[in-house]
PDB file of C-alpha atoms in Angstrom:
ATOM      1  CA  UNK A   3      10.340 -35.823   7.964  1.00 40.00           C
ATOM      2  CA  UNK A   4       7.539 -34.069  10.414  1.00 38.00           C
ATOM      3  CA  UNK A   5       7.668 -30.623  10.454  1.00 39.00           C
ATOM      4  CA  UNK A   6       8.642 -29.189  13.336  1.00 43.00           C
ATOM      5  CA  UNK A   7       6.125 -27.858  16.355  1.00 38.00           C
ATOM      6  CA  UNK A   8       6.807 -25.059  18.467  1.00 41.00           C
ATOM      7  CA  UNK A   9       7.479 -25.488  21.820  1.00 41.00           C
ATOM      8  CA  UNK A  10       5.320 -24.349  24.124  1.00 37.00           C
ATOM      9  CA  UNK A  11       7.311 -23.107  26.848  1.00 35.00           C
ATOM     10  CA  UNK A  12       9.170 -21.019  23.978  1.00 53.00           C
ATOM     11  CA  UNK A  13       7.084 -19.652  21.496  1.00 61.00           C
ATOM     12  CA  UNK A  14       3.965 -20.022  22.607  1.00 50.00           C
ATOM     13  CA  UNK A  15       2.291 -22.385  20.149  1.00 47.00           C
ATOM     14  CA  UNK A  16      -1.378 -24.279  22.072  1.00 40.00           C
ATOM     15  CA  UNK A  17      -3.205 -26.940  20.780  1.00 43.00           C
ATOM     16  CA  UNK A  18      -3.157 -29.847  19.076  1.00 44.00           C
ATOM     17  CA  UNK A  19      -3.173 -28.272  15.622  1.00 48.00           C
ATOM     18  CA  UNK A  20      -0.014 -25.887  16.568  1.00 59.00           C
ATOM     19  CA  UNK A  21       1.503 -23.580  13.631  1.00 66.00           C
ATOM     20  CA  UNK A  22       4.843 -24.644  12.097  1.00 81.00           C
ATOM     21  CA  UNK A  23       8.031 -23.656  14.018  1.00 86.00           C
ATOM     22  CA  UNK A  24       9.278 -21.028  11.560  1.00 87.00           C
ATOM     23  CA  UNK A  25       5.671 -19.593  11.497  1.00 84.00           C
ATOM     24  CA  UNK A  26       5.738 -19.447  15.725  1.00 86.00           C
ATOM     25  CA  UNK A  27       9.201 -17.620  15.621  1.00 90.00           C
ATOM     26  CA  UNK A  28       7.724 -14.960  12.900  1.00 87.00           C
ATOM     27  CA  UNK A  29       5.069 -14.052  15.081  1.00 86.00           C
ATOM     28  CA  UNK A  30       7.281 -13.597  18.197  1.00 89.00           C
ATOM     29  CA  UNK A  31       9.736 -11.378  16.015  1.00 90.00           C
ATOM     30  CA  UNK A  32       6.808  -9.378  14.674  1.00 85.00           C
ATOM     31  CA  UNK A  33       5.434  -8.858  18.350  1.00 86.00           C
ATOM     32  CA  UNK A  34       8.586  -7.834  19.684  1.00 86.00           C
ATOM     33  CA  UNK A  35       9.482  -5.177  16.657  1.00 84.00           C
ATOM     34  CA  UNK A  36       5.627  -3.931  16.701  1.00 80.00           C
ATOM     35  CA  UNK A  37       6.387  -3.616  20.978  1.00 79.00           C
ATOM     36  CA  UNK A  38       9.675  -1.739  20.713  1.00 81.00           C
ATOM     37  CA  UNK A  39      11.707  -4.553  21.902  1.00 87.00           C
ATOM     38  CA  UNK A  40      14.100  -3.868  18.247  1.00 85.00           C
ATOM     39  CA  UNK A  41      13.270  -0.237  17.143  1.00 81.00           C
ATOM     40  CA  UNK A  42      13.748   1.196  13.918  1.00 77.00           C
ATOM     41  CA  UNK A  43      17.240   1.215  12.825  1.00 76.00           C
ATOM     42  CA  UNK A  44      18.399  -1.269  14.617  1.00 84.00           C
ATOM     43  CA  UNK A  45      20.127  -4.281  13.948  1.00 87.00           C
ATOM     44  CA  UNK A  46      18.165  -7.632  15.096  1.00 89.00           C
ATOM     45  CA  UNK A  47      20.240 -10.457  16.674  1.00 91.00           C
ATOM     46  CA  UNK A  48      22.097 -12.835  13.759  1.00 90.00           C
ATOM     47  CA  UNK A  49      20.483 -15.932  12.758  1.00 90.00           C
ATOM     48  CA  UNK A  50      23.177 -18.026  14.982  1.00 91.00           C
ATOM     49  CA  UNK A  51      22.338 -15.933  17.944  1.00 92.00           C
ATOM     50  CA  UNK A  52      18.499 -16.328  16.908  1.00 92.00           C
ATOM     51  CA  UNK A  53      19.346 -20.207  16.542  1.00 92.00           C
ATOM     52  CA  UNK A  54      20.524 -20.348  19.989  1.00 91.00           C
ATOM     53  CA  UNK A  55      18.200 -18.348  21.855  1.00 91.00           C
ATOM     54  CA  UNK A  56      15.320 -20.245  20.667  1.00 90.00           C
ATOM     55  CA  UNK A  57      16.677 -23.531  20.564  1.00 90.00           C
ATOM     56  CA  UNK A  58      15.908 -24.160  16.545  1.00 91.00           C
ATOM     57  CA  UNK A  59      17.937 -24.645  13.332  1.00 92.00           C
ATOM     58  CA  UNK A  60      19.120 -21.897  11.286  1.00 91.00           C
ATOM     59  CA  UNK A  61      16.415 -23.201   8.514  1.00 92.00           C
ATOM     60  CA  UNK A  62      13.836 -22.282  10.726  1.00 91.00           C
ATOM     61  CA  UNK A  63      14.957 -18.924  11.631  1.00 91.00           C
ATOM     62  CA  UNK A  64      15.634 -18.107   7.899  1.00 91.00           C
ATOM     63  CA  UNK A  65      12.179 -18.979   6.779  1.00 89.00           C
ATOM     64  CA  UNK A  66      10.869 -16.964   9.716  1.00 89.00           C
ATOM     65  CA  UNK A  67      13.274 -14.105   8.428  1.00 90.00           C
ATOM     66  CA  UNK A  68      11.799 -14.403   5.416  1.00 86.00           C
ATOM     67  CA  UNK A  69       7.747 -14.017   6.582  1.00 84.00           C
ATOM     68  CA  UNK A  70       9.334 -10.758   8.697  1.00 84.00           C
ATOM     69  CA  UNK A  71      10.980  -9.380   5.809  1.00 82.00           C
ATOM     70  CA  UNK A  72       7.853 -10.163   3.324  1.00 74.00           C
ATOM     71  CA  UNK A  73       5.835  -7.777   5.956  1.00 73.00           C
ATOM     72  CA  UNK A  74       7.988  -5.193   5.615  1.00 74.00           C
ATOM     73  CA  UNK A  75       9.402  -5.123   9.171  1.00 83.00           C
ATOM     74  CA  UNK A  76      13.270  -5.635   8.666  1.00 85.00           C
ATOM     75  CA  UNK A  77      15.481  -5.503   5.891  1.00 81.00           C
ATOM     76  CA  UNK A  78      18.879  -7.585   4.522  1.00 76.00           C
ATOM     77  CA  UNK A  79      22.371  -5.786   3.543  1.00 70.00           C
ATOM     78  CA  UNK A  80      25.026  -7.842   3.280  1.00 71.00           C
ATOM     79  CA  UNK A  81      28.148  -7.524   5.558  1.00 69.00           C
ATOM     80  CA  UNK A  82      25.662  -5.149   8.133  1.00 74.00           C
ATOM     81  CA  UNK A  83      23.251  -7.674   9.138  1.00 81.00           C
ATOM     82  CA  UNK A  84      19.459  -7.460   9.319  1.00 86.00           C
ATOM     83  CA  UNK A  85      17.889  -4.161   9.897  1.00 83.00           C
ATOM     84  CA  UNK A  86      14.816  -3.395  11.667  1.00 85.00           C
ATOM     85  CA  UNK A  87      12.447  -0.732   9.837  1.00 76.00           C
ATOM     86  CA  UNK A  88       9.947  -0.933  12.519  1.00 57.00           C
ATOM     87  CA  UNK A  89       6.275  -1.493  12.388  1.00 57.00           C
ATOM     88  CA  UNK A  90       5.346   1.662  10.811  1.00 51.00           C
ATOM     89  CA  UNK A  91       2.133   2.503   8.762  1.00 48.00           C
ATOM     90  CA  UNK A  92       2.601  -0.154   5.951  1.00 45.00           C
ATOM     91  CA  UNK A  93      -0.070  -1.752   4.552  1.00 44.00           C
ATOM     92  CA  UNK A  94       0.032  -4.956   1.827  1.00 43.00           C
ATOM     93  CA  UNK A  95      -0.702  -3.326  -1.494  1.00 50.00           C
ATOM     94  CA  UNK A  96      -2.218  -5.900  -4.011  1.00 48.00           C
ATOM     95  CA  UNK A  97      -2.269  -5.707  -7.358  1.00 50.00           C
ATOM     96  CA  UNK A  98      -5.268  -3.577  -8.343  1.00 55.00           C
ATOM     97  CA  UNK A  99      -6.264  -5.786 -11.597  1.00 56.00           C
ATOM     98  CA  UNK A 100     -10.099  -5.560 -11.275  1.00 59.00           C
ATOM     99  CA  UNK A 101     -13.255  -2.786  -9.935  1.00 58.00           C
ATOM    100  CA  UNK A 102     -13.637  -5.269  -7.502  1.00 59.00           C
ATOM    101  CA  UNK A 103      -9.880  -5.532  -6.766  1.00 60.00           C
ATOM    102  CA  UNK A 104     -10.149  -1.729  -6.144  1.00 60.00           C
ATOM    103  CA  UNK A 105     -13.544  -1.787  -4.105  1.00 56.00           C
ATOM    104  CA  UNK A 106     -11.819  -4.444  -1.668  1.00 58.00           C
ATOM    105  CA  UNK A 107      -8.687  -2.155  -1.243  1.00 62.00           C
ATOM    106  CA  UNK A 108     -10.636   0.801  -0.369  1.00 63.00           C
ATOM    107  CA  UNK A 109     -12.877  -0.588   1.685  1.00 58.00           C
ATOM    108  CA  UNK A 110      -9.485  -1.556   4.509  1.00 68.00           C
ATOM    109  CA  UNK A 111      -8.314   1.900   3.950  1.00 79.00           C
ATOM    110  CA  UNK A 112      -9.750   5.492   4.784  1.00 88.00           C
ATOM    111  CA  UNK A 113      -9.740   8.266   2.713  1.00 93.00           C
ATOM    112  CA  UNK A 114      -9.273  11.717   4.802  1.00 95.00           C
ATOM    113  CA  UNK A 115     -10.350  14.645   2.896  1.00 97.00           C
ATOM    114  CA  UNK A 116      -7.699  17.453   2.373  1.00 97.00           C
ATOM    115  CA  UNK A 117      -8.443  20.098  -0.254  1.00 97.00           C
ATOM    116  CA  UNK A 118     -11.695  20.555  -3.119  1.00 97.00           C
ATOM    117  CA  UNK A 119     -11.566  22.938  -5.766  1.00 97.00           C
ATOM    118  CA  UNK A 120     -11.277  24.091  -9.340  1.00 97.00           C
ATOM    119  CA  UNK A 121      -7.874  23.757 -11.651  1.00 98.00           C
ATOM    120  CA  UNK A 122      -7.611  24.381 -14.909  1.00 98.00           C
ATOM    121  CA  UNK A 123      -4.881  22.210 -16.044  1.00 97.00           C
ATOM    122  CA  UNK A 124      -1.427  23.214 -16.723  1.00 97.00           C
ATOM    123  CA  UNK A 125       1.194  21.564 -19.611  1.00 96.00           C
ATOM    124  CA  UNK A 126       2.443  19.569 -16.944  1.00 96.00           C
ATOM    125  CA  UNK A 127      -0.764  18.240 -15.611  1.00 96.00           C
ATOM    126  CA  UNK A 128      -2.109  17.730 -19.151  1.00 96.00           C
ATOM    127  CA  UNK A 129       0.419  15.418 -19.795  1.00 95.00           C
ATOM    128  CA  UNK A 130       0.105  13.331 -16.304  1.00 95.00           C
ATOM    129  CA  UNK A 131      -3.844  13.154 -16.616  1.00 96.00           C
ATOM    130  CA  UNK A 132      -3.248  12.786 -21.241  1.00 93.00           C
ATOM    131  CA  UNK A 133      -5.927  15.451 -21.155  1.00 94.00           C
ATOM    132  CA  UNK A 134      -5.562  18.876 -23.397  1.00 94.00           C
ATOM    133  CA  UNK A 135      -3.978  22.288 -21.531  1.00 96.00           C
ATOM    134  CA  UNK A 136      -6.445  24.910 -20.358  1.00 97.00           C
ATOM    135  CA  UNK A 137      -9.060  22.049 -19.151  1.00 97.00           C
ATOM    136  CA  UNK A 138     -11.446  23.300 -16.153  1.00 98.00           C
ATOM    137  CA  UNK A 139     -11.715  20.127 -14.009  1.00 98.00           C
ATOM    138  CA  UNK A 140     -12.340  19.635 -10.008  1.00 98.00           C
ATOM    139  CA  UNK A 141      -9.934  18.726  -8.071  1.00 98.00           C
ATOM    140  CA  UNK A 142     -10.037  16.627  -4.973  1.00 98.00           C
ATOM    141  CA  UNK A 143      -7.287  16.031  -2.441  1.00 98.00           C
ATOM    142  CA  UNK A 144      -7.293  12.965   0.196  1.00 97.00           C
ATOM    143  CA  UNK A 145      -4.657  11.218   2.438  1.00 96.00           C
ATOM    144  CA  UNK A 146      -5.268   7.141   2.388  1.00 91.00           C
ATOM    145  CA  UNK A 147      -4.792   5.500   5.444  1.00 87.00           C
ATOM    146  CA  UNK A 148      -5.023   2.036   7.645  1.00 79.00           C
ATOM    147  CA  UNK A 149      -7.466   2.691  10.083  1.00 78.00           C
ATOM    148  CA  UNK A 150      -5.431   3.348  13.538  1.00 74.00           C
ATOM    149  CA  UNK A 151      -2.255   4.583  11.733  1.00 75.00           C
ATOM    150  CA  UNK A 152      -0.954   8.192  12.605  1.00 77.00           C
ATOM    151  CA  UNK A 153       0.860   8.255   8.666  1.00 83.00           C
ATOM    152  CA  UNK A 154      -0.876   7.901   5.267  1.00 89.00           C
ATOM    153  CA  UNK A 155      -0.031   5.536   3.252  1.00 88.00           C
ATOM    154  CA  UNK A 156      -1.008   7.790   0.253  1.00 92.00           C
ATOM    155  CA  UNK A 157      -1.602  11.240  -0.890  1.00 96.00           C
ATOM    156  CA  UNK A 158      -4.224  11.082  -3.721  1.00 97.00           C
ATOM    157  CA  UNK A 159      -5.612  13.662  -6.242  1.00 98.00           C
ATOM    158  CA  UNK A 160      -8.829  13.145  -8.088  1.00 98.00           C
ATOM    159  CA  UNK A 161      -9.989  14.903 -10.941  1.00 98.00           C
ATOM    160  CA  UNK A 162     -13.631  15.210 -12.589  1.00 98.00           C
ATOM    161  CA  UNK A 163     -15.571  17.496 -14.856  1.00 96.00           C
ATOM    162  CA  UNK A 164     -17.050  20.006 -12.943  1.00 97.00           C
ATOM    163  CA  UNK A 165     -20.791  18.423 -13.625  1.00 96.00           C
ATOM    164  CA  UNK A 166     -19.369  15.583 -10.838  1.00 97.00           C
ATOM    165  CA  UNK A 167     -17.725  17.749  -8.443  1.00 97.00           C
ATOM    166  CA  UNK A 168     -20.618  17.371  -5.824  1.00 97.00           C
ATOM    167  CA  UNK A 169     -19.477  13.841  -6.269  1.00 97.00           C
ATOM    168  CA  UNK A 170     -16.207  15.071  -4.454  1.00 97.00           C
ATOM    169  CA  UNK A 171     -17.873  16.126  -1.678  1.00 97.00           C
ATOM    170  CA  UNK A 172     -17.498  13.920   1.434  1.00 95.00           C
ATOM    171  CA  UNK A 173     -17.308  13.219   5.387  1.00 95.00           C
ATOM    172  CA  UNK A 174     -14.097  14.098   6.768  1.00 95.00           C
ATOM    173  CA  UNK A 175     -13.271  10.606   6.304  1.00 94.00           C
ATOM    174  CA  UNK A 176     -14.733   7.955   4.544  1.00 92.00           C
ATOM    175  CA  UNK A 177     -14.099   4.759   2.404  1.00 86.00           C
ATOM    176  CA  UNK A 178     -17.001   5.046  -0.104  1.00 89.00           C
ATOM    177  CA  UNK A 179     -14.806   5.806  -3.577  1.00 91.00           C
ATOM    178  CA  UNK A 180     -15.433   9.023  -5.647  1.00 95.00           C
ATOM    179  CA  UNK A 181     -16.558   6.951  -9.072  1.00 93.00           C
ATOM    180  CA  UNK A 182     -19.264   4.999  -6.660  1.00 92.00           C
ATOM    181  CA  UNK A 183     -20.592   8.799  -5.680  1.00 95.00           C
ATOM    182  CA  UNK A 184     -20.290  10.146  -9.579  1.00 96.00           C
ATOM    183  CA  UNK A 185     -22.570   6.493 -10.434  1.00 95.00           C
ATOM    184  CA  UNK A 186     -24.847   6.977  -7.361  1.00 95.00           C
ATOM    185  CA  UNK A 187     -25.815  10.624  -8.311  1.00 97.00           C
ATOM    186  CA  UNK A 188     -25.440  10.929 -11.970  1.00 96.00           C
ATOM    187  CA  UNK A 189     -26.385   7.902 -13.381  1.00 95.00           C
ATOM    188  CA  UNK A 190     -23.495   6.548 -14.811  1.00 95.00           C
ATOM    189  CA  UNK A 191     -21.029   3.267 -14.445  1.00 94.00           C
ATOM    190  CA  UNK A 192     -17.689   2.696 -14.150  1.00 92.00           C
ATOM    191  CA  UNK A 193     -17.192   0.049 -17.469  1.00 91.00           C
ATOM    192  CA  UNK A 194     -13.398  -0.074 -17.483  1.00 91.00           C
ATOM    193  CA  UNK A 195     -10.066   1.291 -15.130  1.00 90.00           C
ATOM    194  CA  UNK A 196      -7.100   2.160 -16.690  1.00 92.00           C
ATOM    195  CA  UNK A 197      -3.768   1.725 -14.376  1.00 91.00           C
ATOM    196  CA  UNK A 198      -0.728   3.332 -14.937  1.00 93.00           C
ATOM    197  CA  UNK A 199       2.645   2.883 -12.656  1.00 91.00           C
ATOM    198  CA  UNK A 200       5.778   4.541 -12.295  1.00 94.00           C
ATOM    199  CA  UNK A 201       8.209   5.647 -10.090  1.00 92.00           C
ATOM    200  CA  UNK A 202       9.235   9.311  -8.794  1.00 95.00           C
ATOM    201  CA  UNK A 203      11.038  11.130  -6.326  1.00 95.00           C
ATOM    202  CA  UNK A 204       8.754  13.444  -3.542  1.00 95.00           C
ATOM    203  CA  UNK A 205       9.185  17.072  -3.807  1.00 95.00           C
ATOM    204  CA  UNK A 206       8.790  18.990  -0.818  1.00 94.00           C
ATOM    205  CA  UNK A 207       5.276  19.880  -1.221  1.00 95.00           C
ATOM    206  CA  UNK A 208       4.197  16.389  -1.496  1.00 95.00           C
ATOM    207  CA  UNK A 209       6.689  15.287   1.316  1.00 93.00           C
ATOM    208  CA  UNK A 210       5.021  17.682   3.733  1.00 94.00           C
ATOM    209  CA  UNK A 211       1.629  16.329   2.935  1.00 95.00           C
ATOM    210  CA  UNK A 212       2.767  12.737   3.515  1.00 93.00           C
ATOM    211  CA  UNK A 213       4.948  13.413   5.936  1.00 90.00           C
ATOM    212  CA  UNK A 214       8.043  12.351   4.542  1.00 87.00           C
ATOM    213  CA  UNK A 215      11.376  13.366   3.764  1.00 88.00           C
ATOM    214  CA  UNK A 216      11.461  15.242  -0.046  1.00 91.00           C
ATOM    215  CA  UNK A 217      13.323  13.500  -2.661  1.00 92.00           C
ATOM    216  CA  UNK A 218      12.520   9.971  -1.150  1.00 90.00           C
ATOM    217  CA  UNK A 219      11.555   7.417  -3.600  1.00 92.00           C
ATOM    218  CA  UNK A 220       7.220   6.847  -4.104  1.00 92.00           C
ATOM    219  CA  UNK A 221       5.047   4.913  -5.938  1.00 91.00           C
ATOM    220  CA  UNK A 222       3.115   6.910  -9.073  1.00 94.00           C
ATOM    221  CA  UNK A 223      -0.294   5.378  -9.656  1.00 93.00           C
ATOM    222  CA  UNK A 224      -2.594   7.074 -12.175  1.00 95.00           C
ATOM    223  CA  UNK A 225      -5.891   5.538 -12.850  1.00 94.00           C
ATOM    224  CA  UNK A 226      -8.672   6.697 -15.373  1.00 96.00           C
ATOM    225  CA  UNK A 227     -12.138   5.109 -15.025  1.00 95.00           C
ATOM    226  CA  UNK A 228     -14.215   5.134 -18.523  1.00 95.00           C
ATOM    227  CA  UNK A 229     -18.487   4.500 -18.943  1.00 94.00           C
ATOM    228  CA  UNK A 230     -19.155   1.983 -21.583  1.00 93.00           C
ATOM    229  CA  UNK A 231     -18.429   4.063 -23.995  1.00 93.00           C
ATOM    230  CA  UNK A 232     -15.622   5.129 -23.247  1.00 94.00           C
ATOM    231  CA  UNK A 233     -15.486   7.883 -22.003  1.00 95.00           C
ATOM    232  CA  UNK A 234     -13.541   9.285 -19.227  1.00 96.00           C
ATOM    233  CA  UNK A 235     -15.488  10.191 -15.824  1.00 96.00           C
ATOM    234  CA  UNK A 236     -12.671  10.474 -13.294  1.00 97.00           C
ATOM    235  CA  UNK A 237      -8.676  10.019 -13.391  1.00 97.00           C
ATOM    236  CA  UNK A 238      -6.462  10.049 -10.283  1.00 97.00           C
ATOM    237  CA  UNK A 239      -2.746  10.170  -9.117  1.00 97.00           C
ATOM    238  CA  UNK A 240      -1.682   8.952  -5.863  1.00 95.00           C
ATOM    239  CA  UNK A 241       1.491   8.655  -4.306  1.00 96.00           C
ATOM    240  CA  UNK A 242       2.712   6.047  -2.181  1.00 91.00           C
ATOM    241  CA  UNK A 243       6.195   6.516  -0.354  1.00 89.00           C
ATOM    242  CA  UNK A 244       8.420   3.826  -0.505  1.00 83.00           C
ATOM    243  CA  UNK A 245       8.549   2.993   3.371  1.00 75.00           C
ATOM    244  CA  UNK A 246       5.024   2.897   3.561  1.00 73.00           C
ATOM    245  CA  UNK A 247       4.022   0.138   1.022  1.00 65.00           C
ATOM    246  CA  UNK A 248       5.258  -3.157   0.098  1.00 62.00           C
ATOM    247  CA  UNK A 249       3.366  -5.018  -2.985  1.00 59.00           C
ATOM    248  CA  UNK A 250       3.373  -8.839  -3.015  1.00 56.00           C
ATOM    249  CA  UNK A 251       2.718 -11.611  -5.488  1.00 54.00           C
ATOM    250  CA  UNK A 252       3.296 -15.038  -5.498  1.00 55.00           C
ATOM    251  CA  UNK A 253       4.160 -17.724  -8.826  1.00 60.00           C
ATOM    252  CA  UNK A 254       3.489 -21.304  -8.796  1.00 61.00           C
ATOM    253  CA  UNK A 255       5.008 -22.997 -11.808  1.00 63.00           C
ATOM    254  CA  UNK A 256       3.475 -25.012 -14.294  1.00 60.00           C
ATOM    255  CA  UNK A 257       3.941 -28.208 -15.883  1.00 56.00           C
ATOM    256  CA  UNK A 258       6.281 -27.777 -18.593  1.00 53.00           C
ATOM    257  CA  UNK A 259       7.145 -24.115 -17.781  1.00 49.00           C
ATOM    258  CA  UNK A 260      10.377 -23.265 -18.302  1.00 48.00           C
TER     259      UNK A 260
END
């Protein structure tokens, strides 16, 4: 069977080469939640009154439900409908698996410089940065965000020895990462990153700096970047609130996978 073309009259699909009818009725759905057509906490039209107002089969507006949803635009709950989170700051968050993984996320994001100074780490940050108590290090504070958004995605510290704090030192906002400055000016390279993830609520200190509501569920990433010989040169914890990030992967199965 052909797949199915969007009409032109409807969803605006030109050319010979016209996108696939599910992909047509995404893009019309996006355009009308980014416009304020559905707002935020709304509930968008079912899929039968979707069907009919477009003129296509409830396959087509499921898959294009699906592309919506995958964006992070609207949300399912059974026996409400489909909700409408609105267009929002949210940005596709790949898995970080590489330095060049990390260079290519940082260079679509900005990093707006909050706070620089001196902490000598408590218990509790000697356990989130597996360094020992009483540890002078340099602290630097940033908000991430998509150029053009009025909310950051992400509130991130970064911590290095005091020899690389000049390394912290930036323009009010930038995209060049802190390691690059510490190998720039000191001589040293990143070898390896170390990633870890986790989940935790926002307390209010951290939900005024992003902007959100405290307790709300976030994203804990802590990364620690080590020379060749392992040793440590910077670590970091960000925090990513829920709403604001969606991460995405996609599987294809193998021959004999089961």
């Amino acid at each position: 069977m052909a797949e199915e073309v969007a009409p032109k009259e409807q969803l605006g699909a030109t050319g010979p080469g016209r996108q696939p009818l599910y992909s047509a009725l995404a893009g019309v759905l996006t355009r009308d939640i980014q416009e304020g057509k559905y707002q935020a906490g709304s509930i968008l039209p079912s899929e039968k009154e979707l069907t009919e107002r477009y003129g296509v089969s409830r396959q087509t507006v499921r898959q294009a439900l699906r592309i919506v949803r995958e964006e992070g635009l609207i949300s399912s709950h059974p026996g409400i409908g489909t909700t409408v989170r609105g267009p929002g700051p949210r940005a596709m968050f790949s898995a970080v698996n590489s330095i060049e993984d990390l260079l290519s996320f940082v260079g679509n994001t900005q990093m707006h410089a909050v706070s620089l100074g001196e902490v000598t780490t408590t218990p509790e940050l000697a356990r989130e940065l597996d360094c020992k108590e009483g540890l002078l290090l340099s602290e630097a504070g940033f908000l991430r965000k998509v150029p053009g958004s009025d909310l950051p995605m992400s509130y991130v510290l970064i911590y290095v020895q005091p020899r690389y704090a000049q390394a912290q030192v930036t323009p009010p906002v930038s995209n060049t990462p802190i390691y690059k400055n510490i190998e720039r000016m000191f001589g040293v390279r990143v070898h390896e990153v170390r990633q870890d993830v986790s989940a935790v609520n926002l307390d209010r200190k951290l939900a005024e700096i992003l902007h959100a509501e405290a307790g709300v569920a976030a994203l804990l990433i802590k990364r620690f970047y080590y020379d060749v010989n392992g040793t440590l040169i910077q670590s970091s914890i960000s925090y990513y609130p829920s709403d604001r990030y969606t991460q995405s992967a996609r599987f294809r199965a193998t021959s004999g996978m089961t």
